[in-house]
Coordinates of C-alpha atoms in Angstrom, one line a residue:
M635 CA -110.4 -18.8 -53.6
I636 CA -107.2 -19.8 -55.2
R637 CA -106.9 -20.8 -58.9
S638 CA -104.5 -22.3 -60.9
M639 CA -103.8 -20.6 -64.3
T640 CA -102.7 -24.6 -64.5
G641 CA -105.1 -27.1 -65.4
F642 CA -107.4 -29.6 -67.5
G643 CA -111.0 -30.4 -67.6
Q644 CA -112.8 -32.6 -70.9
A645 CA -116.4 -34.4 -71.2
E646 CA -117.9 -36.0 -73.8
G647 CA -121.8 -35.9 -75.2
T648 CA -124.3 -35.9 -78.6
V649 CA -124.4 -33.2 -80.8
G650 CA -126.8 -34.3 -83.5
T651 CA -125.4 -38.1 -84.7
S652 CA -121.6 -37.7 -83.4
R653 CA -119.8 -38.1 -79.9
V654 CA -118.0 -34.9 -79.3
L655 CA -115.4 -35.3 -76.9
V656 CA -114.9 -31.2 -75.5
E657 CA -111.0 -30.4 -74.1
V658 CA -109.6 -27.5 -72.3
R659 CA -106.0 -27.3 -71.6
T660 CA -104.6 -23.6 -69.7
V661 CA -101.6 -21.9 -69.1
N662 CA -99.7 -19.3 -67.0
H663 CA -101.3 -15.8 -69.3
R664 CA -101.6 -12.2 -67.7
F665 CA -105.2 -11.6 -70.0
F666 CA -108.0 -14.7 -71.0
S667 CA -106.2 -15.6 -74.2
P668 CA -109.0 -18.5 -75.9
S669 CA -106.9 -21.3 -78.2
I670 CA -110.7 -22.8 -79.6
K671 CA -110.1 -25.8 -81.9
V672 CA -113.2 -27.8 -83.8
P673 CA -114.6 -29.0 -86.9
G674 CA -115.3 -27.6 -89.9
A675 CA -119.7 -28.8 -89.1
Y676 CA -119.4 -26.6 -85.9
G677 CA -117.2 -23.5 -86.8
R678 CA -119.6 -21.4 -87.4
W679 CA -120.2 -21.4 -83.1
E680 CA -116.9 -21.1 -82.5
T681 CA -119.0 -16.8 -81.4
E682 CA -121.1 -19.1 -78.5
V683 CA -118.0 -20.8 -77.4
R684 CA -115.7 -18.0 -77.0
E685 CA -118.1 -16.8 -74.8
A686 CA -118.3 -19.5 -73.0
M687 CA -115.3 -19.9 -72.1
R688 CA -114.8 -16.0 -71.8
L689 CA -117.4 -16.7 -68.7
K690 CA -115.6 -19.5 -66.6
V691 CA -112.3 -18.2 -67.2
S692 CA -110.7 -14.0 -66.6
R693 CA -107.1 -15.2 -66.9
G694 CA -105.1 -17.7 -68.8
H695 CA -103.9 -19.3 -72.5
V696 CA -106.9 -21.9 -73.2
T697 CA -106.6 -24.1 -75.6
L698 CA -110.2 -25.5 -75.6
T699 CA -110.3 -29.0 -79.0
A700 CA -113.0 -30.9 -80.2
R701 CA -113.1 -33.9 -82.0
S702 CA -115.9 -35.5 -83.3
E703 CA -117.4 -39.1 -83.9
R704 CA -120.4 -40.6 -85.9
L705 CA -122.3 -42.5 -83.9
A706 CA -123.3 -45.3 -86.3
T707 CA -122.0 -44.9 -89.6
P708 CA -124.1 -43.9 -92.6
A709 CA -126.2 -45.8 -94.4
I710 CA -126.3 -46.1 -98.3
A711 CA -129.0 -45.9 -100.4
I712 CA -130.0 -47.4 -104.2
D713 CA -132.4 -45.4 -105.6
D714 CA -134.0 -48.1 -107.8
E715 CA -135.5 -46.0 -110.5
R716 CA -131.3 -44.5 -111.0
F717 CA -130.6 -48.1 -110.9
A718 CA -132.9 -50.2 -113.5
A719 CA -132.6 -47.1 -115.5
V720 CA -128.8 -46.6 -115.7
V721 CA -128.9 -51.6 -116.1
A722 CA -131.6 -50.9 -119.4
Q723 CA -128.8 -48.2 -120.6
L724 CA -125.8 -50.5 -120.0
R725 CA -127.6 -53.3 -122.3
D726 CA -129.1 -51.6 -124.8
L727 CA -125.8 -49.5 -125.6
H728 CA -124.9 -53.7 -125.1
D729 CA -126.2 -55.0 -127.9
R730 CA -126.1 -51.5 -129.9
H731 CA -122.4 -52.3 -130.1
G732 CA -121.9 -56.5 -129.9
L733 CA -120.4 -55.9 -127.0
S734 CA -118.4 -58.6 -125.4
G735 CA -119.7 -60.1 -121.6
G736 CA -123.1 -59.0 -119.2
V737 CA -123.9 -56.1 -116.9
D738 CA -122.7 -56.8 -113.6
L739 CA -123.8 -55.2 -110.3
A740 CA -120.3 -53.4 -110.1
T741 CA -120.2 -51.7 -113.0
V742 CA -124.0 -50.2 -112.6
L743 CA -123.4 -48.8 -108.3
R744 CA -120.6 -47.4 -110.6
M745 CA -121.9 -44.6 -111.8
P746 CA -123.3 -41.3 -110.8
D747 CA -126.1 -41.4 -108.9
V748 CA -127.1 -44.3 -108.3
M749 CA -125.6 -44.8 -104.5
S750 CA -125.6 -42.2 -102.0
A751 CA -125.2 -41.4 -98.4
P752 CA -125.9 -38.5 -96.1
R753 CA -124.1 -36.3 -95.8
E754 CA -121.4 -34.8 -93.7
E755 CA -123.5 -31.8 -92.4
E756 CA -127.1 -33.4 -92.9
D757 CA -127.2 -33.7 -89.0
T758 CA -124.8 -31.6 -86.5
G759 CA -127.1 -30.5 -83.6
T760 CA -127.7 -26.8 -82.5
A761 CA -125.4 -25.3 -80.8
A762 CA -126.8 -24.9 -77.7
D763 CA -125.4 -28.8 -77.9
L764 CA -122.2 -27.9 -78.3
V765 CA -121.3 -25.9 -75.6
A766 CA -123.6 -27.5 -72.6
I767 CA -120.7 -30.1 -73.7
V768 CA -118.4 -26.6 -73.5
E769 CA -119.4 -25.8 -70.2
R770 CA -119.1 -29.4 -68.5
A771 CA -115.7 -29.7 -69.9
L772 CA -114.8 -25.9 -68.3
D773 CA -116.3 -26.5 -64.9
H774 CA -114.1 -29.6 -64.7
L775 CA -111.2 -27.6 -65.4
G776 CA -112.2 -25.8 -62.8
R777 CA -112.2 -27.5 -59.9
A778 CA -108.8 -29.0 -61.6
R779 CA -107.4 -25.3 -61.2
A780 CA -108.9 -25.1 -57.6
E781 CA -107.3 -28.3 -56.1
E782 CA -103.8 -26.8 -57.6
G783 CA -104.4 -23.3 -56.8
A784 CA -104.7 -24.8 -52.8
R785 CA -101.4 -27.0 -53.4
L786 CA -99.7 -24.3 -54.6
A787 CA -101.5 -21.7 -51.3
T788 CA -100.1 -24.5 -49.2
V789 CA -96.7 -24.0 -51.1
L790 CA -96.3 -20.4 -50.5
R791 CA -97.8 -20.4 -46.6
E792 CA -94.3 -22.8 -45.7
R793 CA -92.3 -20.3 -47.7
L794 CA -94.0 -17.3 -46.2
D795 CA -93.2 -19.1 -42.8
L796 CA -89.4 -19.7 -44.1
V797 CA -89.2 -15.6 -44.6
D798 CA -90.7 -15.2 -41.2
A799 CA -88.1 -17.6 -39.5
A800 CA -85.5 -15.4 -41.5
L801 CA -87.5 -12.2 -40.4
Q802 CA -87.4 -13.2 -37.1
R803 CA -83.0 -14.0 -36.3
I804 CA -82.7 -10.2 -38.0
A805 CA -85.0 -9.0 -35.6
I806 CA -82.9 -10.9 -32.8
R807 CA -78.9 -9.8 -34.1
A808 CA -79.6 -6.5 -35.4
P809 CA -79.7 -4.9 -32.0
E810 CA -76.1 -7.1 -30.9
R811 CA -75.0 -6.0 -34.3
L812 CA -75.4 -1.6 -33.5
M813 CA -73.9 -3.5 -30.2
A814 CA -70.7 -4.6 -31.4
Q815 CA -70.5 -1.4 -33.8
R816 CA -70.9 0.5 -31.0
D817 CA -67.6 -0.5 -29.1
R818 CA -66.5 -0.6 -32.5
L819 CA -66.3 3.0 -33.0
R820 CA -65.9 4.0 -29.5
A821 CA -61.5 1.9 -29.5
A822 CA -61.0 3.3 -33.1
V823 CA -61.5 6.4 -31.7
K824 CA -59.7 5.6 -28.6
E825 CA -57.2 4.4 -30.6
L826 CA -57.0 7.5 -32.8
A827 CA -56.9 9.9 -30.6
E828 CA -54.1 8.5 -28.6
G829 CA -54.5 9.7 -24.7
L830 CA -56.0 12.6 -25.1
A831 CA -59.1 13.8 -24.5
V832 CA -62.3 12.5 -25.6
D833 CA -64.8 14.6 -26.8
E834 CA -68.1 11.8 -24.8
T835 CA -70.6 13.6 -26.3
R836 CA -69.5 14.5 -29.7
L837 CA -68.2 10.4 -29.8
A838 CA -72.5 9.4 -28.8
Q839 CA -73.3 11.8 -30.7
E840 CA -71.5 10.0 -33.3
I841 CA -72.9 6.4 -32.5
A842 CA -76.3 8.0 -33.0
I843 CA -76.0 9.1 -36.0
L844 CA -74.6 5.2 -37.2
A845 CA -77.2 3.7 -35.2
D846 CA -80.2 5.5 -37.4
R847 CA -78.7 4.3 -40.6
M848 CA -78.6 1.1 -39.4
D849 CA -81.4 0.6 -37.5
V850 CA -84.1 -1.9 -39.7
S851 CA -86.4 -1.7 -37.4
E852 CA -88.9 0.3 -39.4
E853 CA -87.9 -2.3 -42.6
L854 CA -89.1 -5.4 -40.9
D855 CA -92.0 -4.5 -39.2
R856 CA -93.8 -3.0 -42.4
F857 CA -92.4 -5.9 -44.3
R858 CA -93.9 -7.4 -41.1
S859 CA -97.4 -5.9 -42.2
H860 CA -96.5 -7.5 -45.8
I861 CA -96.4 -10.4 -45.3
T862 CA -99.5 -10.1 -43.2
A863 CA -101.5 -8.5 -46.1
F864 CA -99.7 -12.0 -48.0
H865 CA -101.8 -14.0 -45.7
S866 CA -105.0 -12.5 -45.7
V867 CA -105.0 -12.6 -49.7
L868 CA -104.7 -15.9 -49.9
A869 CA -107.0 -16.9 -46.5
D870 CA -110.3 -14.3 -48.8
A871 CA -108.6 -14.4 -52.6
D872 CA -112.2 -13.5 -53.8
A873 CA -112.3 -10.1 -51.7
G874 CA -110.1 -6.6 -53.6
G875 CA -111.7 -7.0 -56.9
E876 CA -108.2 -7.6 -58.9
P877 CA -106.1 -10.5 -59.4
V878 CA -104.8 -12.4 -57.4
G879 CA -101.8 -12.7 -59.5
K880 CA -101.7 -9.2 -59.2
R881 CA -101.8 -8.1 -55.7
L882 CA -99.8 -10.9 -54.0
G883 CA -97.3 -9.9 -57.3
F884 CA -98.1 -6.0 -55.7
L885 CA -96.6 -7.4 -52.1
L886 CA -93.9 -9.2 -53.2
Q887 CA -92.8 -5.8 -55.1
E888 CA -92.6 -4.5 -51.6
M889 CA -90.9 -7.5 -49.7
L890 CA -88.2 -7.3 -51.9
R891 CA -87.4 -3.3 -51.3
E892 CA -87.7 -3.8 -47.6
A893 CA -85.3 -6.9 -48.8
N894 CA -82.9 -4.9 -50.5
T895 CA -83.0 -1.7 -47.8
T896 CA -82.4 -4.4 -44.8
G897 CA -79.3 -6.1 -46.3
S898 CA -77.8 -2.6 -47.1
K899 CA -78.5 -1.3 -44.2
A900 CA -77.1 -4.8 -42.7
A901 CA -73.0 -4.2 -42.7
D902 CA -73.6 -7.2 -40.5
A903 CA -72.7 -10.6 -42.7
A904 CA -75.5 -13.2 -40.7
I905 CA -77.9 -10.5 -41.2
L906 CA -77.0 -10.4 -45.0
H907 CA -76.7 -14.5 -45.7
D908 CA -80.1 -14.3 -43.8
V909 CA -81.4 -11.4 -46.8
V910 CA -79.9 -13.2 -49.2
G911 CA -82.1 -16.5 -48.1
V912 CA -85.0 -14.6 -47.8
K913 CA -84.3 -12.4 -52.1
E914 CA -84.3 -16.6 -52.8
E915 CA -87.4 -17.3 -51.1
L916 CA -89.3 -14.3 -52.3
E917 CA -88.6 -15.0 -56.2
R918 CA -89.8 -18.7 -55.5
I919 CA -92.4 -17.9 -54.8
R920 CA -92.6 -14.7 -57.1
E921 CA -92.6 -17.9 -59.8
Q922 CA -95.5 -19.4 -58.0
V923 CA -97.8 -15.9 -57.5
E924 CA -97.3 -16.3 -61.7
N925 CA -99.2 -19.3 -62.5
L926 CA -102.4 -18.0 -59.9
E927 CA -105.3 -17.2 -61.2

């Protein structure tokens, strides 16, 4: 399956007493490059999160962000014994020192240890809870990357069809160009000979050398074989072991080599025009291939 290295996935679930939202984004990168941003309470589980990411994503810069929100506001607890003790102490001070006013509720509640709330880290759940949410987000990411990969594969096939059409035009033009060069050479030799006898055998040899130097049939055959191999990789991306982008990148290098050789041997404006178009399409294909996993 062709997969893009660009994608997005998210999932949410419960970790302890908190609702956690996990978002995963990926962009192009030659290797697996993770970036993890989780709340401080979950920082100790970063290793488990990273391993889950590594198992689901082979290539790309992967940014995972997790945000948590408590499901309910923690209840405030009041220590009755501490409250009573503080009230007694304050009243004793009030009476002994003849202070004005009285002991009010706000004053008592502001005293240390009268009120308490559950500590934030009391019920943070387990690493398995968080990893389960991460894996669901990564599954959504995988589906998004596969869908984008399918679209890219369609675009690549369309661009390859344009390249193949240009090769067909070159294949038709190539022999016509050879005959035109042959006739031009014969005319030039006769003009230079100025009526003298021309060694037809020698002229035929020169024409044969010229034809061999300008022949691009081998380049076109190799080019077509690379296109066939390219289609095979797109059809069965999971075969071969190596990343799809790497295999297609190698084939593109070989295609570009054949295009350059064809252009250098062309000596023909029509062929050169098609070669330039082919190289432009190969560059567009390369940009797409670089984004494949």
